[in-house]
Coordinates of C-alpha atoms in Angstrom, one line a residue:
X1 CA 0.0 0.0 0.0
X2 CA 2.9 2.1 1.1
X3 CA 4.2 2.3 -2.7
X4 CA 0.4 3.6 -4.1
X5 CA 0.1 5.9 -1.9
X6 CA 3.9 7.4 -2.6
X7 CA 3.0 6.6 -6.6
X8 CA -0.2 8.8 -5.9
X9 CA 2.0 11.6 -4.5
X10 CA 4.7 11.9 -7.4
X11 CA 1.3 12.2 -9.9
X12 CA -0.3 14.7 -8.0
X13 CA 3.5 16.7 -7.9
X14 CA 4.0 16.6 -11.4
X15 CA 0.5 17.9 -12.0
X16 CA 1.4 21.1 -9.6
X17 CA 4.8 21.5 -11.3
X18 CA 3.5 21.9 -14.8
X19 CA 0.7 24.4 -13.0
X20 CA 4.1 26.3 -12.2
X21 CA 5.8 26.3 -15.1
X22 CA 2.9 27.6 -16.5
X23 CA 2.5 30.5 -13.8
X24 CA 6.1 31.4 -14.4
X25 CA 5.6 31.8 -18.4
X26 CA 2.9 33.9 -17.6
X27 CA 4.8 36.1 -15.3
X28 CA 8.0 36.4 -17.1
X29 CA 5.8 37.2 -20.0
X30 CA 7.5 34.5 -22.3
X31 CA 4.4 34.0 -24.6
X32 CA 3.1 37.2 -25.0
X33 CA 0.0 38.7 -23.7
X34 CA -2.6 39.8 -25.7
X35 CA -5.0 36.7 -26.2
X36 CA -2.7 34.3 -25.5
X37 CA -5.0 32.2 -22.7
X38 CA -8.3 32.9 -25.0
X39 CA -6.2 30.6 -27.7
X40 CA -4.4 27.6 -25.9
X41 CA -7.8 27.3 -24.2
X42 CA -9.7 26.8 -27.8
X43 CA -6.5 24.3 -29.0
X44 CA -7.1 22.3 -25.7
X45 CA -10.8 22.1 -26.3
X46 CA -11.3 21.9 -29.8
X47 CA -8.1 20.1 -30.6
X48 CA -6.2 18.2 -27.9
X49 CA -9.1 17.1 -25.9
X50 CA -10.9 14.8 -28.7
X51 CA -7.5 13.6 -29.0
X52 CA -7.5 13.1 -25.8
X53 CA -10.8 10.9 -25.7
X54 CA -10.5 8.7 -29.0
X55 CA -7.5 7.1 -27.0
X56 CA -9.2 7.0 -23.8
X57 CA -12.0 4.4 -25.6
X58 CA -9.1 2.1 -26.8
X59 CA -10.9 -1.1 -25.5
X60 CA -10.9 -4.8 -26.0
X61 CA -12.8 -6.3 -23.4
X62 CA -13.0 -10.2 -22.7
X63 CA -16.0 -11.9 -22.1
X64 CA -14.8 -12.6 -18.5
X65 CA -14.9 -8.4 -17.9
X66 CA -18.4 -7.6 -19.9
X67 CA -20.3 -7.7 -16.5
X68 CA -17.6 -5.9 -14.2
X69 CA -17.5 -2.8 -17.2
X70 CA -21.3 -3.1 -17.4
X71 CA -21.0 -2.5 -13.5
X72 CA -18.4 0.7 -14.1
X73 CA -20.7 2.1 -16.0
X74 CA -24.0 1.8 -14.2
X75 CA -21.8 3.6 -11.3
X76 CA -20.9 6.0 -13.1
X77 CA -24.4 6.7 -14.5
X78 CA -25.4 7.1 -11.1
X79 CA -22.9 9.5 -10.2
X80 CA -23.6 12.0 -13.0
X81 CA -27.6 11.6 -11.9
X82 CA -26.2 12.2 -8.5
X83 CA -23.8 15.2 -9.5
X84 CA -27.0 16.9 -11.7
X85 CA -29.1 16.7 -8.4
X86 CA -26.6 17.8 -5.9
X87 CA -26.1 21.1 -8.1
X88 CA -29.7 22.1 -8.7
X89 CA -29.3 23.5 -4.5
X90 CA -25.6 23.4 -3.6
X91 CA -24.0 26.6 -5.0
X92 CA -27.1 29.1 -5.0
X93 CA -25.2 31.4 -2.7
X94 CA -22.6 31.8 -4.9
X95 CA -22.7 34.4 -7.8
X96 CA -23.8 34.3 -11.1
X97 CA -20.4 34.0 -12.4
X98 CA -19.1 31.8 -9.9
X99 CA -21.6 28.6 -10.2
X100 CA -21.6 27.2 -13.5
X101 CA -17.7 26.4 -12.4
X102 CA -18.4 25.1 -9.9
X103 CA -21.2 22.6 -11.0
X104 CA -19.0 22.2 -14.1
X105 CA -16.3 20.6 -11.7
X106 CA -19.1 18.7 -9.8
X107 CA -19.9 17.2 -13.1
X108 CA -16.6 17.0 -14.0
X109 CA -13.6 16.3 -12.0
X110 CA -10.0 15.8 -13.1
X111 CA -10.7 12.2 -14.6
X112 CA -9.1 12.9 -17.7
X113 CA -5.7 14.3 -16.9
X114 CA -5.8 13.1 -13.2
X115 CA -8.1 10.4 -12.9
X116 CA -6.7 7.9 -15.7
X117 CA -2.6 8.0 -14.5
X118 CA -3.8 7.4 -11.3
X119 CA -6.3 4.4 -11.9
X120 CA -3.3 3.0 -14.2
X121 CA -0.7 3.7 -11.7
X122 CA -2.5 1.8 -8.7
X123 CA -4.4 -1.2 -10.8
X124 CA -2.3 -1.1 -13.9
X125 CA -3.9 -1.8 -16.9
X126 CA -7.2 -3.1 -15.6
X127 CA -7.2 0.2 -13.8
X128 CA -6.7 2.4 -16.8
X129 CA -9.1 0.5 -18.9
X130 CA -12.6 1.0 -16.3
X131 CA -11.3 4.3 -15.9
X132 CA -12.1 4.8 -19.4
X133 CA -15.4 3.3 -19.5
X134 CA -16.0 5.3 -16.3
X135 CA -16.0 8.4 -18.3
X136 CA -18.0 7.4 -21.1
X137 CA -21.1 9.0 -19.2
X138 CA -19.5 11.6 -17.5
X139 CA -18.2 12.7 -21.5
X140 CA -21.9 12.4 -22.3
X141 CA -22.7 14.7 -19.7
X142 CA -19.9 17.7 -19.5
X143 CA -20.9 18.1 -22.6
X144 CA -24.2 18.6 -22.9
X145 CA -25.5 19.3 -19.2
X146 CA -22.4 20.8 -18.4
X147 CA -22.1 23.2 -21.1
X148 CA -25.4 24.2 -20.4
X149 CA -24.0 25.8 -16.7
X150 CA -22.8 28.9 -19.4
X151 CA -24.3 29.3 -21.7
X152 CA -28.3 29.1 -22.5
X153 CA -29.0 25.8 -24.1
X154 CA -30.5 25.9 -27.2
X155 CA -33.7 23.4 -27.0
X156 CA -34.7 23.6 -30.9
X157 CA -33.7 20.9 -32.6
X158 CA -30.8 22.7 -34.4
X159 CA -29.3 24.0 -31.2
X160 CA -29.5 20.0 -30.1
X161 CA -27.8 19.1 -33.3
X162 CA -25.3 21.8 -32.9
X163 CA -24.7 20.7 -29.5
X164 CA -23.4 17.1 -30.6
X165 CA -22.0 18.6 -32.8
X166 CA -19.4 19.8 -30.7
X167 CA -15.4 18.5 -31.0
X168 CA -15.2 16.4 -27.9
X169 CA -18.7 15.0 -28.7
X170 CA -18.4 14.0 -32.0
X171 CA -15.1 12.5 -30.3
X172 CA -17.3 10.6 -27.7
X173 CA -19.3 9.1 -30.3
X174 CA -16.7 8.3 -33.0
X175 CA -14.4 6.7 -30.0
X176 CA -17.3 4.1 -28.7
X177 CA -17.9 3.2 -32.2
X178 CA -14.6 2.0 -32.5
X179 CA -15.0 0.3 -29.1
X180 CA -17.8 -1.5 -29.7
X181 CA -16.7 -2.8 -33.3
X182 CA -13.2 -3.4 -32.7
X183 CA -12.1 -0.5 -35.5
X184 CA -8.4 0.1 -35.4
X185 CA -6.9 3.5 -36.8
X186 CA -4.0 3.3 -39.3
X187 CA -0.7 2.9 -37.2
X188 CA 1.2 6.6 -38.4
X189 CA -2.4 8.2 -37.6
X190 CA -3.0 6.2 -34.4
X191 CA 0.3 7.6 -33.8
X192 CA 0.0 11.2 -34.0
X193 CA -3.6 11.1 -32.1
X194 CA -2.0 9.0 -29.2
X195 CA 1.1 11.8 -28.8
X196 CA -1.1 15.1 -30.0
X197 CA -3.6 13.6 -26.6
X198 CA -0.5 13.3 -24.7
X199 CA 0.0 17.5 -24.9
X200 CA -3.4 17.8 -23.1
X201 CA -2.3 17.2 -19.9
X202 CA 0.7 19.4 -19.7
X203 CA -0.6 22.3 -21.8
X204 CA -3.8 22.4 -19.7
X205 CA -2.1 22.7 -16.3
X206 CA -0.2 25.2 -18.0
X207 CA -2.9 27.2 -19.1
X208 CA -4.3 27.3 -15.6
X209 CA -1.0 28.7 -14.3
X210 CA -0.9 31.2 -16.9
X211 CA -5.0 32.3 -15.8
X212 CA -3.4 32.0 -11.8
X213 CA -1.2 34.1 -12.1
X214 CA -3.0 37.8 -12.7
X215 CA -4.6 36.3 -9.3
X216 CA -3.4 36.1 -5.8
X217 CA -2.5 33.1 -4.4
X218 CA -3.1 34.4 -0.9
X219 CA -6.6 34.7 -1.4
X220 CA -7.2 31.2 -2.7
X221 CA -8.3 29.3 0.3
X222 CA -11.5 30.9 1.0
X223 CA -15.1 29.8 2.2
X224 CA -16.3 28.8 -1.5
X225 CA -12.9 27.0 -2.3
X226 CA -13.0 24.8 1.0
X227 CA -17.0 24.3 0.4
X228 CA -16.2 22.9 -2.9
X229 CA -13.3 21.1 -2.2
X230 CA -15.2 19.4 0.9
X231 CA -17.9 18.3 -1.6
X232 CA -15.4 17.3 -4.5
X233 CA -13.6 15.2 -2.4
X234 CA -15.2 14.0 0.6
X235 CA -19.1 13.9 -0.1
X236 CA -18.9 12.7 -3.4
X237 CA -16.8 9.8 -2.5
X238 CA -18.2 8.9 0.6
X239 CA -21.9 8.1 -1.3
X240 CA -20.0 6.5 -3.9
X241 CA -18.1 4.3 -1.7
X242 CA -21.2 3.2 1.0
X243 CA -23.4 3.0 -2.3
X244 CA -20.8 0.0 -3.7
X245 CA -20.2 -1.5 -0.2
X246 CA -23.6 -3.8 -0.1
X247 CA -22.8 -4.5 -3.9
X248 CA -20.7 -7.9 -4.6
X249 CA -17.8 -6.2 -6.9
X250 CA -14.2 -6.8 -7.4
X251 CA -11.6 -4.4 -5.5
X252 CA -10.2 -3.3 -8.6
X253 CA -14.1 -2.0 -9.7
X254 CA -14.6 -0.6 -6.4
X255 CA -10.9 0.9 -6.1
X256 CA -12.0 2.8 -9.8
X257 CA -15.3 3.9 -9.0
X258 CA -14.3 6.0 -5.6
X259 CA -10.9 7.4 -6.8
X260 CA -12.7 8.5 -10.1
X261 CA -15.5 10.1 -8.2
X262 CA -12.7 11.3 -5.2
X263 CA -10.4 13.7 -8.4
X264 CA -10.2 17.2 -7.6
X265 CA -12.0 20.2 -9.7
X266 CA -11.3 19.4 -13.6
X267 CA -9.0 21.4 -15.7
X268 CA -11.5 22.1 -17.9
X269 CA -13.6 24.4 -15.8
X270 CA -10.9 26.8 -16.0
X271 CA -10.6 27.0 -19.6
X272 CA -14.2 27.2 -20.1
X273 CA -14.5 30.0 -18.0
X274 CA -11.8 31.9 -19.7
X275 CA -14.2 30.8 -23.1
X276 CA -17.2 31.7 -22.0
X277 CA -16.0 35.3 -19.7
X278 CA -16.8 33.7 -16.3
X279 CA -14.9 34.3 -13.2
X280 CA -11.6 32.0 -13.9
X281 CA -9.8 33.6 -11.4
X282 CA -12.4 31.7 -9.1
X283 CA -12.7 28.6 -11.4
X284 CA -8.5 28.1 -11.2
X285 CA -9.0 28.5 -7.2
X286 CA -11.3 25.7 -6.7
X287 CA -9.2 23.7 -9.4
X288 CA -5.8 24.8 -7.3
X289 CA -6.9 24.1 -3.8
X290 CA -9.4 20.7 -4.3
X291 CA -5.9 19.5 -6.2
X292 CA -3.9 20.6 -3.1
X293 CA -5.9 18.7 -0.4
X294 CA -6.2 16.3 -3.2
X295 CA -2.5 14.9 -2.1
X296 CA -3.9 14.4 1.7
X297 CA -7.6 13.0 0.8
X298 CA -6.6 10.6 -2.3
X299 CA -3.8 8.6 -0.2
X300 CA -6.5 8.5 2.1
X301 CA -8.8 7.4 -0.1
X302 CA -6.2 4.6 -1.3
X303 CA -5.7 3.0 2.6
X304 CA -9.6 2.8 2.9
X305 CA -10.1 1.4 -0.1
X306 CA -7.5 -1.1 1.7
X307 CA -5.0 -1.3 -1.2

């Protein structure tokens, strides 16, 4: 257990340090400044991203894992239903520009960048492949529900189309395709999505040091941040984990199922609110300090879990 726990912490360190590299670039003013944020945020959505996702559905299940995925994903259905609920109440004191970040991040923790190196780091392969179908719903959902936190969702049947027709959507739907029939990419393509999905992680930490640092650091740690943080990382997990306890599962299911749901705040919410003129400043808080108590709650997490 002793060697998860330090694997945990060296992933959750190199997460911070490309935050800082990013914060310094953005001080020293080594990219420029006009526009600069308002552009890597559109390459990481619109480009890196779907990369991102066509190689998180890379999966060729056995007979012997159809019911444990089915499992994975029935969780994970429920958390989303659970996620929707818990925001229709929880953030109504916060203003108008603070709480579609934070119900974005509900929806959407760091499962992507943070979520998948960790299942795969703890469980291995196994791991890395039901944290994959894990997010199959919670794609579905940030989204569609979770774009609809901005902006006004267009309920004509246009604005729905328009909706899926959005990059990491059309990515969603091309990448269980090729799930479910077993389609294989060309090798140099397969190539250049696998490494072009490998810049997401990096370049969106970096973007979110670059958007921290016209704010102060000081302030960070405030009554909103630790209320968010508490339900991003405690709540969340807690119902997750007593809803599986009664259920007859394998660890490694389990072990997926609450350290997906236990991620901190989503990169994502940051960059949308930069997209979408929302408070960022706010968005990279909550993102920066649920990731901080992140490195005490996840080990934590790990030793109940009883790895």
């Amino acid at each position: 257990m002793g060697d998860n726990v330090w694997q945990l912490i060296e992933l959750l360190l190199q997460l911070f340090l490309y935050l800082g590299i990013g914060f310094v670039i953005a001080k020293i003013k080594a990219v420029g400044e006009s526009g600069v944020n308002t552009v890597l945020s559109d390459l990481v959505i619109n480009i890196l991203l779907p990369c991102s996702i066509l190689v998180s559905f890379r999966l060729d299940p056995t007979s012997d894992l159809i019911n444990m995925i089915l499992l994975v994903i029935a969780a994970s259905v429920f958390n989303q239903a659970l996620c929707v609920v818990i925001n229709l109440f929880a953030f109504k004191w916060f203003t108008k520009e603070q709480q579609p970040s934070a119900k974005y991040a509900i929806v959407c923790p760091n499962a992507g960048f943070m979520g998948l190196p960790i299942c795969e780091g703890i469980y291995g392969l196994m791991g890395l492949m039901l944290g994959a179908v894990h997010q199959i719903p919670q794609r579905i959902v940030m989204w569609t529900v979770g774009i609809g936190y901005y902006s006004k969702p267009d309920k004509s049947i246009k604005g729905m189309l328009k909706a899926f027709a959005h990059p990491c959507i059309v990515a969603v739907i091309i990448g269980f395709l090729m799930m479910v029939f077993g389609i294989t990419l060309p090798a140099p393509i397969n190539t250049v999505i696998t490494k072009i999905g490998a810049c997401c992680t990096p370049l969106s930490m970096m973007l979110i040091g670059m958007i921290l640092s016209d704010g102060s650091i000081a302030n960070m740690i405030t009554n909103k941040t630790l209320y968010f943080t508490l339900l991003r990382l405690v709540v969340m997990p807690l119902i997750m984990y007593t809803a599986t306890l009664p259920i007859h599962m394998d660890a490694t299911a389990r072990g997926v199922i609450v350290l997906m749901t236990a991620l901190p705040a989503g990169a994502v919410s940051a960059i949308l609110s930069v997209k979408y003129k929302m408070d960022a400043e706010f968005a990279s808080n909550c993102l920066v300090v649920s990731t901080l108590f992140s490195c005490i709650t996840l080990p934590l997490w790990v030793f109940v879990l009883g790895l």
